[in-house]
Structure formats: structure tokens, C-alpha cells
């Protein structure tokens, strides 16, 4: 029922991408996403210190699944400059067929590396004009995420319901839509807008396999659609996150025109580690969609995807009556 130009392009069972989630996108989690019939995506930026670790991550995913998976190339500003062409080259050497870029405009050298290796290129962005630019540079598909989404929002503030069809009207390549896709209802809604697929981040964060500490997952289960907000806009890095104490502190610093140095301790790697690995829900911040308010359980990735697809199928049939 859900064979689309996206499943044709990337070879997955379902038209679903598992959103890259930086430190959380460990090989077992990525492999579980692919095994469930969606596209698992390795975050190359998780391996800034060692190409060997990056290569090992690709091997681990390949050993755990024979289904398609991709590598994400991070185009957001980073504290450390990454050699993204090298990440693409290694992915090609390891026979990864699909590259997702996300963040700012794709640089020419990265695009020519992807194209030169004959890989499939998906670019994720938050605005119609960015999608058009990626298509003009040769992207095979564009992922567009609305303002509801967990993670980077950009500054255009357009919601999924409007952004997805606007993008479909503007480009010819398959469009993957997201921002708030957490169940069969929201999946079908985005497909009904004409998208060839959906991207799912926050719902998969609240899976058994996602390596986020149980305390944080449980705290997020109690969150409603009102408990996220966009912060870091003042430093050009607007992100939708769950509003805990550090997030509110960041918002206050921004309000009082504080600078990046004041914000860094709250968004540091150590704060994230204390939160993600040690379960201190008030240590740092975590990206999170408004869709969190619709999530009421933690279950295996396979079940999340299967439930999403079967619920979308049921609604689709009911609508056709
Ligand atoms: C915890 C978390 C971390 C994320 N990290 C990244 C990232 O490193 N790179 C990226 O392109 N997108 C990142 N995202 C965005 C997701 O890949 C995806 O686009 C988004 O979650 C989709 O919206 P949704 O959360 O409403 O499903 C992250 C999202 C979450 C929830």
C-alpha cells in the first residue's frame, strides 16, 4: 500500500526515514530502524576523532542488517571542522549507497563527491528555497521538516501542513515530509499532502533501542505539546527542545542578550552525557518535537514502525469507503 517513489529510490519496505539523532544514532539503533523496514541513518559527525570508528560503525550496521541504511553528513556549524568529503569517500568505499545531508547549504565539494561516487543523495532542510537549491544541485530527494520538529528549525517558522505541499509544488524530486510524525495518523497526513515519505525523529527517540537514559525517556512521556520550545535562535542555531530547567535558563540568557560563552556550559558535551547516559534529566538539553505530546509509550522500533504503518493503512481504508 505504501510503495512510493521514495521506496523505489532507496529500496526500503516503508516510505519512512529514521531521523539522524547525533549522539543517539548508535549502530544498533540505526540497524534496528533499518530492520524494521525504515531507513536507519548513521551520523558521521559522531566520529570526529577517528575515521576507523566511523568505518567500524558502518560495519556494525551492515553486520546487523542486510536492509538499506544511509550516512548523514552534518552541514551544521560545528566546534570542530569536519572533513565531510572524507566521510562521503569512506561511505562509498564501504558500499553505502545513500547519503543524507542536513543543515546549511550543501557545499560543492561534498555534492561532487556524492555524485562522483554515484550515490543517492537526500538533502534535509526547513524551507522551500533550500529544497529548490538542493534539487538544482542534483539532490535525488529532499526532506522538509516543519517547525514542529525536534532539532534544528531554522528561522522560517513554517508548519509541516503548509511546508510539505509548498515544497512539493516547487520541486520535481520526491519530497519526504516531517515534523510531528509520530503515529499512523500523522504519517498518513503527510503522505496525503503528496509526500513520497516521512521522516520520524522524536517517536523513535522514545523506543527501547534508542540509547537515551530511561529517566529521560520517562520524563518525555509525561511531556505535552506545550512542553517544547525553540531556543538558541540568538546564536543562529534555532533548535526545538524539551523545556527543562537548563533549556529555560538558555532562553533567559538569550532574552537578556547574553552571549554564546554563557550558553555553552548548558549545552556542553558533559551536560549531555550526564543527561543521556547517566539519566540526570536536569543536566542538559534534548531536542524534541511538539509531537511528543502524542507519544504515550516506549516500545521496540519494530513495533513503532509496524503500528504506524498499520494505523495509517486502517485510516486510509476507512477514508476510501
Ligand atoms: C534528539 C534529536 C537529535 C537530533 N539530531 C539531529 C542531527 O544531529 N542532525 C540532523 O540532521 N537532525 C537531527 N534531528 C532531527 C531529526 O533527524 C528529524 O529531522 C526530526 O526529529 C523530525 O521531526 P520529529 O522530531 O517531529 O519527528 C534530531 C532530532 C532529535 C529529536
CSV table of C-alpha atoms and ligand atoms in Angstrom, one decimal:
chain,number,residue,atom,x,y,z
A,1,UNK,CA,0.0,0.0,0.0
A,2,UNK,CA,2.8,2.4,0.8
A,3,UNK,CA,5.1,1.8,-2.2
A,4,UNK,CA,6.1,5.3,-3.3
A,5,UNK,CA,8.8,7.0,-5.4
A,6,UNK,CA,10.8,7.0,-2.2
A,7,UNK,CA,10.7,3.3,-1.5
A,8,UNK,CA,11.6,2.8,-5.2
A,9,UNK,CA,14.5,5.2,-4.9
A,10,UNK,CA,16.0,3.9,-1.6
A,11,UNK,CA,14.8,0.3,-1.5
A,12,UNK,CA,13.1,0.3,1.9
A,13,UNK,CA,10.0,-1.6,2.7
A,14,UNK,CA,8.2,1.5,4.0
A,15,UNK,CA,8.5,5.2,3.0
A,16,UNK,CA,10.0,6.1,6.4
A,17,UNK,CA,13.3,7.7,7.3
A,18,UNK,CA,14.6,7.3,10.8
A,19,UNK,CA,15.8,10.8,11.6
A,20,UNK,CA,19.5,11.2,12.4
A,21,UNK,CA,19.9,11.9,16.1
A,22,UNK,CA,23.6,12.7,16.5
A,23,UNK,CA,24.9,11.0,19.7
A,24,UNK,CA,21.9,8.8,19.9
A,25,UNK,CA,22.3,7.3,16.4
A,26,UNK,CA,24.4,4.4,17.6
A,27,UNK,CA,24.9,1.4,15.2
A,28,UNK,CA,22.4,-0.9,17.0
A,29,UNK,CA,19.7,1.7,17.0
A,30,UNK,CA,20.4,2.6,13.3
A,31,UNK,CA,20.3,-1.1,12.4
A,32,UNK,CA,17.1,-1.7,14.3
A,33,UNK,CA,15.5,1.1,12.3
A,34,UNK,CA,16.5,-0.4,9.0
A,35,UNK,CA,15.5,-3.9,10.2
A,36,UNK,CA,12.0,-2.5,11.0
A,37,UNK,CA,11.6,-1.5,7.3
A,38,UNK,CA,12.5,2.2,7.6
A,39,UNK,CA,15.9,3.8,6.6
A,40,UNK,CA,18.4,3.9,9.5
A,41,UNK,CA,20.9,6.7,9.2
A,42,UNK,CA,24.4,6.7,10.7
A,43,UNK,CA,25.5,10.1,12.0
A,44,UNK,CA,29.1,10.6,10.6
A,45,UNK,CA,29.6,13.6,12.9
A,46,UNK,CA,29.5,11.3,15.9
A,47,UNK,CA,33.0,10.2,14.9
A,48,UNK,CA,35.1,13.4,14.7
A,49,UNK,CA,38.2,11.7,16.3
A,50,UNK,CA,38.5,8.6,14.3
A,51,UNK,CA,37.7,7.5,10.7
A,52,UNK,CA,38.3,4.0,11.9
A,53,UNK,CA,35.5,4.3,14.5
A,54,UNK,CA,33.2,5.7,11.7
A,55,UNK,CA,34.2,2.8,9.4
A,56,UNK,CA,33.5,0.3,12.3
A,57,UNK,CA,30.1,1.9,12.8
A,58,UNK,CA,29.3,1.2,9.2
A,59,UNK,CA,30.5,-2.4,9.6
A,60,UNK,CA,28.4,-2.9,12.7
A,61,UNK,CA,25.2,-1.7,11.0
A,62,UNK,CA,26.0,-3.9,8.0
A,63,UNK,CA,26.6,-6.9,10.2
A,64,UNK,CA,23.3,-6.4,12.0
A,65,UNK,CA,21.0,-5.9,8.9
A,66,UNK,CA,21.0,-6.6,5.2
A,67,UNK,CA,18.4,-3.8,4.7
A,68,UNK,CA,19.3,-0.4,3.2
A,69,UNK,CA,20.8,2.3,5.5
A,70,UNK,CA,22.4,5.7,4.9
A,71,UNK,CA,25.0,8.0,6.3
A,72,UNK,CA,24.2,11.6,7.4
A,73,UNK,CA,26.7,14.3,6.6
A,74,UNK,CA,26.3,17.2,9.0
A,75,UNK,CA,26.4,20.6,7.5
A,76,UNK,CA,25.6,22.5,10.7
A,77,UNK,CA,28.3,24.7,12.1
A,78,UNK,CA,30.5,22.5,14.5
A,79,UNK,CA,33.0,23.5,17.1
A,80,UNK,CA,35.4,21.3,15.2
A,81,UNK,CA,35.6,21.4,11.4
A,82,UNK,CA,34.8,18.1,9.8
A,83,UNK,CA,36.2,16.7,6.6
A,84,UNK,CA,32.8,15.8,5.1
A,85,UNK,CA,34.3,14.8,1.7
A,86,UNK,CA,36.3,12.2,3.6
A,87,UNK,CA,33.2,10.9,5.3
A,88,UNK,CA,31.5,10.5,1.9
A,89,UNK,CA,34.5,8.8,0.4
A,90,UNK,CA,34.7,6.3,3.2
A,91,UNK,CA,30.9,5.6,2.9
A,92,UNK,CA,31.4,5.0,-0.8
A,93,UNK,CA,34.4,2.6,-0.1
A,94,UNK,CA,32.2,0.8,2.3
A,95,UNK,CA,29.5,0.5,-0.3
A,96,UNK,CA,26.9,2.7,1.4
A,97,UNK,CA,24.5,3.7,-1.3
A,98,UNK,CA,22.6,6.6,0.3
A,99,UNK,CA,23.9,9.9,1.7
A,100,UNK,CA,21.7,12.3,3.6
A,101,UNK,CA,23.0,15.8,4.1
A,102,UNK,CA,21.4,18.1,6.6
A,103,UNK,CA,21.9,21.6,7.9
A,104,UNK,CA,23.2,24.5,5.9
A,105,UNK,CA,23.6,24.7,2.1
A,106,UNK,CA,25.4,21.7,0.7
A,107,UNK,CA,29.0,22.7,-0.4
A,108,UNK,CA,30.1,21.9,-3.9
A,109,UNK,CA,32.9,19.6,-2.9
A,110,UNK,CA,30.6,17.4,-0.8
A,111,UNK,CA,28.0,17.2,-3.6
A,112,UNK,CA,30.6,16.3,-6.3
A,113,UNK,CA,31.9,13.6,-4.0
A,114,UNK,CA,28.4,12.1,-3.6
A,115,UNK,CA,27.6,12.4,-7.3
A,116,UNK,CA,31.1,11.2,-8.3
A,117,UNK,CA,30.5,8.0,-6.4
A,118,UNK,CA,27.1,7.6,-8.0
A,119,UNK,CA,25.3,7.6,-4.6
A,120,UNK,CA,21.7,8.5,-3.9
A,121,UNK,CA,21.6,12.0,-2.3
A,122,UNK,CA,18.8,13.2,0.0
A,123,UNK,CA,19.1,16.7,1.5
A,124,UNK,CA,17.1,17.7,4.6
A,125,UNK,CA,16.1,21.3,5.1
A,126,UNK,CA,13.5,23.6,6.6
A,127,UNK,CA,12.5,25.9,3.7
A,128,UNK,CA,11.2,25.7,0.2
A,129,UNK,CA,14.0,27.8,-1.2
A,130,UNK,CA,16.6,25.5,0.4
A,131,UNK,CA,14.9,22.4,-1.2
A,132,UNK,CA,14.9,24.1,-4.6
A,133,UNK,CA,18.6,24.9,-4.2
A,134,UNK,CA,19.4,21.2,-3.3
A,135,UNK,CA,17.4,20.0,-6.3
A,136,UNK,CA,19.2,22.4,-8.6
A,137,UNK,CA,22.5,20.9,-7.3
A,138,UNK,CA,21.4,17.4,-8.1
A,139,UNK,CA,19.7,16.0,-5.0
A,140,UNK,CA,17.6,12.9,-5.7
A,141,UNK,CA,15.1,13.7,-3.0
A,142,UNK,CA,14.5,16.4,-0.4
A,143,UNK,CA,13.4,16.1,3.2
A,144,UNK,CA,11.5,19.0,4.5
A,145,UNK,CA,10.7,19.4,8.2
A,146,UNK,CA,8.2,21.8,9.6
A,147,UNK,CA,8.5,24.0,12.6
A,148,UNK,CA,7.0,21.3,14.9
A,149,UNK,CA,10.1,19.1,14.5
A,150,UNK,CA,12.6,18.1,17.2
A,151,UNK,CA,16.0,19.6,16.5
A,152,UNK,CA,17.0,22.4,14.1
A,153,UNK,CA,14.1,24.6,13.0
A,154,UNK,CA,15.8,27.4,11.1
A,155,UNK,CA,14.1,30.8,11.2
A,156,UNK,CA,11.3,30.5,8.7
A,157,UNK,CA,8.8,29.0,11.2
A,158,UNK,CA,6.6,27.3,8.7
A,159,UNK,CA,4.5,24.3,9.9
A,160,UNK,CA,4.5,20.9,8.3
A,161,UNK,CA,1.0,21.2,6.9
A,162,UNK,CA,2.0,24.1,4.8
A,163,UNK,CA,5.6,23.4,4.2
A,164,UNK,CA,5.3,20.0,2.7
A,165,UNK,CA,2.8,20.8,-0.1
A,166,UNK,CA,4.6,24.1,-0.8
A,167,UNK,CA,7.8,22.1,-1.3
A,168,UNK,CA,6.0,19.5,-3.5
A,169,UNK,CA,4.7,22.4,-5.7
A,170,UNK,CA,8.2,23.8,-6.0
A,171,UNK,CA,10.4,20.7,-6.8
A,172,UNK,CA,10.2,17.6,-9.1
A,173,UNK,CA,12.2,15.2,-7.0
A,174,UNK,CA,10.5,13.0,-4.3
A,175,UNK,CA,9.7,15.0,-1.1
A,176,UNK,CA,9.9,13.4,2.3
A,177,UNK,CA,7.9,15.3,4.9
A,178,UNK,CA,8.2,15.5,8.7
A,179,UNK,CA,8.0,17.5,11.8
A,180,UNK,CA,5.4,15.9,14.1
A,181,UNK,CA,5.1,12.5,12.5
A,182,UNK,CA,4.7,10.2,15.5
A,183,UNK,CA,1.9,7.7,14.6
A,184,UNK,CA,-0.2,6.4,11.7
A,185,UNK,CA,-2.4,9.5,11.7
A,186,UNK,CA,0.4,11.9,11.3
A,187,UNK,CA,2.2,9.7,8.8
A,188,UNK,CA,-0.9,9.4,6.6
A,189,UNK,CA,-1.5,13.1,6.9
A,190,UNK,CA,1.9,13.9,5.4
A,191,UNK,CA,1.6,11.3,2.7
A,192,UNK,CA,-1.9,12.8,1.9
A,193,UNK,CA,-0.2,16.1,1.3
A,194,UNK,CA,1.6,14.4,-1.5
A,195,UNK,CA,4.9,13.4,0.2
A,196,UNK,CA,6.7,10.3,-1.1
A,197,UNK,CA,7.7,9.5,2.5
A,198,UNK,CA,8.0,10.7,6.1
A,199,UNK,CA,10.9,11.3,8.5
A,200,UNK,CA,10.5,10.3,12.1
A,201,UNK,CA,12.8,11.5,14.9
A,202,UNK,CA,11.2,12.1,18.3
A,203,UNK,CA,8.9,9.0,18.2
A,204,UNK,CA,11.9,6.8,17.5
A,205,UNK,CA,13.8,8.5,20.4
A,206,UNK,CA,11.2,7.0,22.7
A,207,UNK,CA,12.0,3.5,21.6
A,208,UNK,CA,13.5,0.6,23.5
A,209,UNK,CA,16.6,0.7,21.3
A,210,UNK,CA,17.4,4.4,21.5
A,211,UNK,CA,20.4,4.8,23.8
A,212,UNK,CA,18.8,7.6,25.8
A,213,UNK,CA,18.6,7.0,29.5
A,214,UNK,CA,15.3,5.6,30.7
A,215,UNK,CA,14.8,8.5,33.1
A,216,UNK,CA,14.8,11.0,30.2
A,217,UNK,CA,12.5,8.8,28.1
A,218,UNK,CA,10.0,8.6,31.0
A,219,UNK,CA,10.2,12.4,31.6
A,220,UNK,CA,9.5,12.9,27.9
A,221,UNK,CA,6.5,10.6,28.1
A,222,UNK,CA,4.9,13.0,30.5
A,223,UNK,CA,5.5,16.0,28.3
A,224,UNK,CA,2.7,17.6,26.3
A,225,UNK,CA,2.7,19.5,23.0
A,226,UNK,CA,3.2,22.6,25.2
A,227,UNK,CA,6.5,21.5,26.7
A,228,UNK,CA,8.9,22.2,23.9
A,229,UNK,CA,10.2,25.5,22.6
A,230,UNK,CA,12.7,26.9,20.2
A,231,UNK,CA,15.9,28.2,21.7
A,232,UNK,CA,19.4,29.2,20.5
A,233,UNK,CA,17.9,31.4,17.9
A,234,UNK,CA,20.0,34.4,19.0
A,235,UNK,CA,23.2,32.5,18.1
A,236,UNK,CA,21.9,31.3,14.7
A,237,UNK,CA,21.2,27.8,15.8
A,238,UNK,CA,17.5,27.7,16.4
A,239,UNK,CA,16.5,24.3,17.9
A,240,UNK,CA,13.3,22.9,19.2
A,241,UNK,CA,13.9,21.2,22.5
A,242,UNK,CA,12.2,19.9,25.6
A,243,UNK,CA,11.8,22.8,28.1
A,244,UNK,CA,13.5,21.6,31.3
A,245,UNK,CA,15.5,23.8,33.7
A,246,UNK,CA,18.7,24.2,31.5
A,247,UNK,CA,16.5,25.0,28.5
A,248,UNK,CA,14.6,27.7,30.4
A,249,UNK,CA,18.0,29.1,31.6
A,250,UNK,CA,19.2,29.3,28.0
A,251,UNK,CA,16.0,31.1,27.0
A,252,UNK,CA,16.5,33.6,29.9
A,253,UNK,CA,20.2,34.2,28.9
A,254,UNK,CA,19.1,34.8,25.3
A,255,UNK,CA,16.3,37.2,26.5
A,256,UNK,CA,18.9,39.2,28.4
A,257,UNK,CA,21.1,39.3,25.4
A,258,UNK,CA,23.8,37.0,26.9
A,259,UNK,CA,26.4,35.6,24.5
A,260,UNK,CA,27.4,32.2,23.2
A,261,UNK,CA,30.0,31.7,26.0
A,262,UNK,CA,27.2,32.0,28.6
A,263,UNK,CA,25.2,29.4,26.8
A,264,UNK,CA,27.9,26.8,26.2
A,265,UNK,CA,28.1,25.2,29.7
A,266,UNK,CA,24.4,24.4,29.5
A,267,UNK,CA,24.7,22.8,26.0
A,268,UNK,CA,28.1,21.2,26.6
A,269,UNK,CA,29.1,17.6,25.8
A,270,UNK,CA,29.4,16.8,29.6
A,271,UNK,CA,25.9,18.1,30.3
A,272,UNK,CA,24.6,15.9,27.5
A,273,UNK,CA,26.5,12.9,28.8
A,274,UNK,CA,25.1,13.4,32.3
A,275,UNK,CA,21.6,13.5,30.9
A,276,UNK,CA,21.7,11.0,28.0
A,277,UNK,CA,23.9,8.3,29.7
A,278,UNK,CA,23.5,8.9,33.4
A,279,UNK,CA,19.8,9.9,33.4
A,280,UNK,CA,20.0,13.3,35.1
A,281,UNK,CA,17.0,14.9,33.4
A,282,UNK,CA,18.0,18.4,34.6
A,283,UNK,CA,21.7,18.3,33.4
A,284,UNK,CA,21.4,19.3,29.8
A,285,UNK,CA,19.0,19.7,26.9
A,286,UNK,CA,17.4,17.3,24.4
A,287,UNK,CA,15.9,18.1,21.0
A,288,UNK,CA,12.2,17.2,21.0
A,289,UNK,CA,9.2,17.6,18.7
A,290,UNK,CA,5.8,19.1,19.6
A,291,UNK,CA,4.7,15.6,18.6
A,292,UNK,CA,6.0,14.4,22.0
A,293,UNK,CA,2.5,15.1,23.4
A,294,UNK,CA,1.1,12.3,21.2
A,295,UNK,CA,3.6,9.7,22.4
A,296,UNK,CA,2.5,7.5,25.4
A,297,UNK,CA,4.7,4.5,25.4
A,298,UNK,CA,8.3,3.3,24.9
A,299,UNK,CA,8.3,0.3,22.6
A,300,UNK,CA,10.7,-1.5,20.3
A,301,UNK,CA,11.5,0.3,17.0
A,302,UNK,CA,10.0,-2.6,15.0
A,303,UNK,CA,6.7,-2.2,16.9
A,304,UNK,CA,6.7,1.6,16.4
A,305,UNK,CA,7.1,1.3,12.7
A,306,UNK,CA,4.6,-1.6,12.3
A,307,UNK,CA,2.0,0.2,14.4
A,308,UNK,CA,2.5,3.4,12.5
A,309,UNK,CA,2.1,1.7,9.1
A,310,UNK,CA,-0.9,-0.4,10.1
A,311,UNK,CA,-2.7,2.6,11.7
A,312,UNK,CA,-2.0,4.6,8.5
A,313,UNK,CA,-3.3,1.7,6.4
A,314,UNK,CA,-6.5,1.5,8.5
A,315,UNK,CA,-7.3,5.2,8.2
A,316,UNK,CA,-6.5,5.1,4.5
A,317,UNK,CA,-9.0,2.3,4.0
A,318,UNK,CA,-11.7,4.0,6.1
A,319,UNK,CA,-11.3,7.2,4.1
A,320,UNK,CA,-11.7,5.3,0.9
A,321,UNK,CA,-15.1,3.9,1.9
B,1,LIG,C1,17.3,14.1,19.9
B,1,LIG,C2,17.3,14.6,18.5
B,1,LIG,C3,18.5,14.8,17.9
B,1,LIG,C4,18.6,15.2,16.6
B,1,LIG,N1,19.8,15.4,16.0
B,1,LIG,C5,19.9,15.7,14.6
B,1,LIG,C6,21.1,15.8,14.0
B,1,LIG,O1,22.2,15.6,14.6
B,1,LIG,N2,21.2,16.0,12.7
B,1,LIG,C7,20.0,16.2,12.0
B,1,LIG,O2,20.1,16.5,10.8
B,1,LIG,N3,18.8,16.2,12.6
B,1,LIG,C8,18.7,15.9,13.9
B,1,LIG,N4,17.5,15.7,14.5
B,1,LIG,C9,16.3,15.9,13.7
B,1,LIG,C10,15.7,14.5,13.2
B,1,LIG,O3,16.7,13.9,12.3
B,1,LIG,C11,14.4,14.7,12.4
B,1,LIG,O4,14.6,15.5,11.3
B,1,LIG,C12,13.3,15.3,13.3
B,1,LIG,O5,13.4,14.7,14.5
B,1,LIG,C13,12.0,15.1,12.6
B,1,LIG,O6,11.0,15.7,13.4
B,1,LIG,P1,10.2,15.0,14.6
B,1,LIG,O7,11.1,15.0,15.8
B,1,LIG,O8,9.0,15.8,14.8
B,1,LIG,O9,9.9,13.6,14.2
B,1,LIG,C14,17.4,15.4,15.8
B,1,LIG,C15,16.2,15.2,16.4
B,1,LIG,C16,16.1,14.8,17.8
B,1,LIG,C17,14.8,14.5,18.4
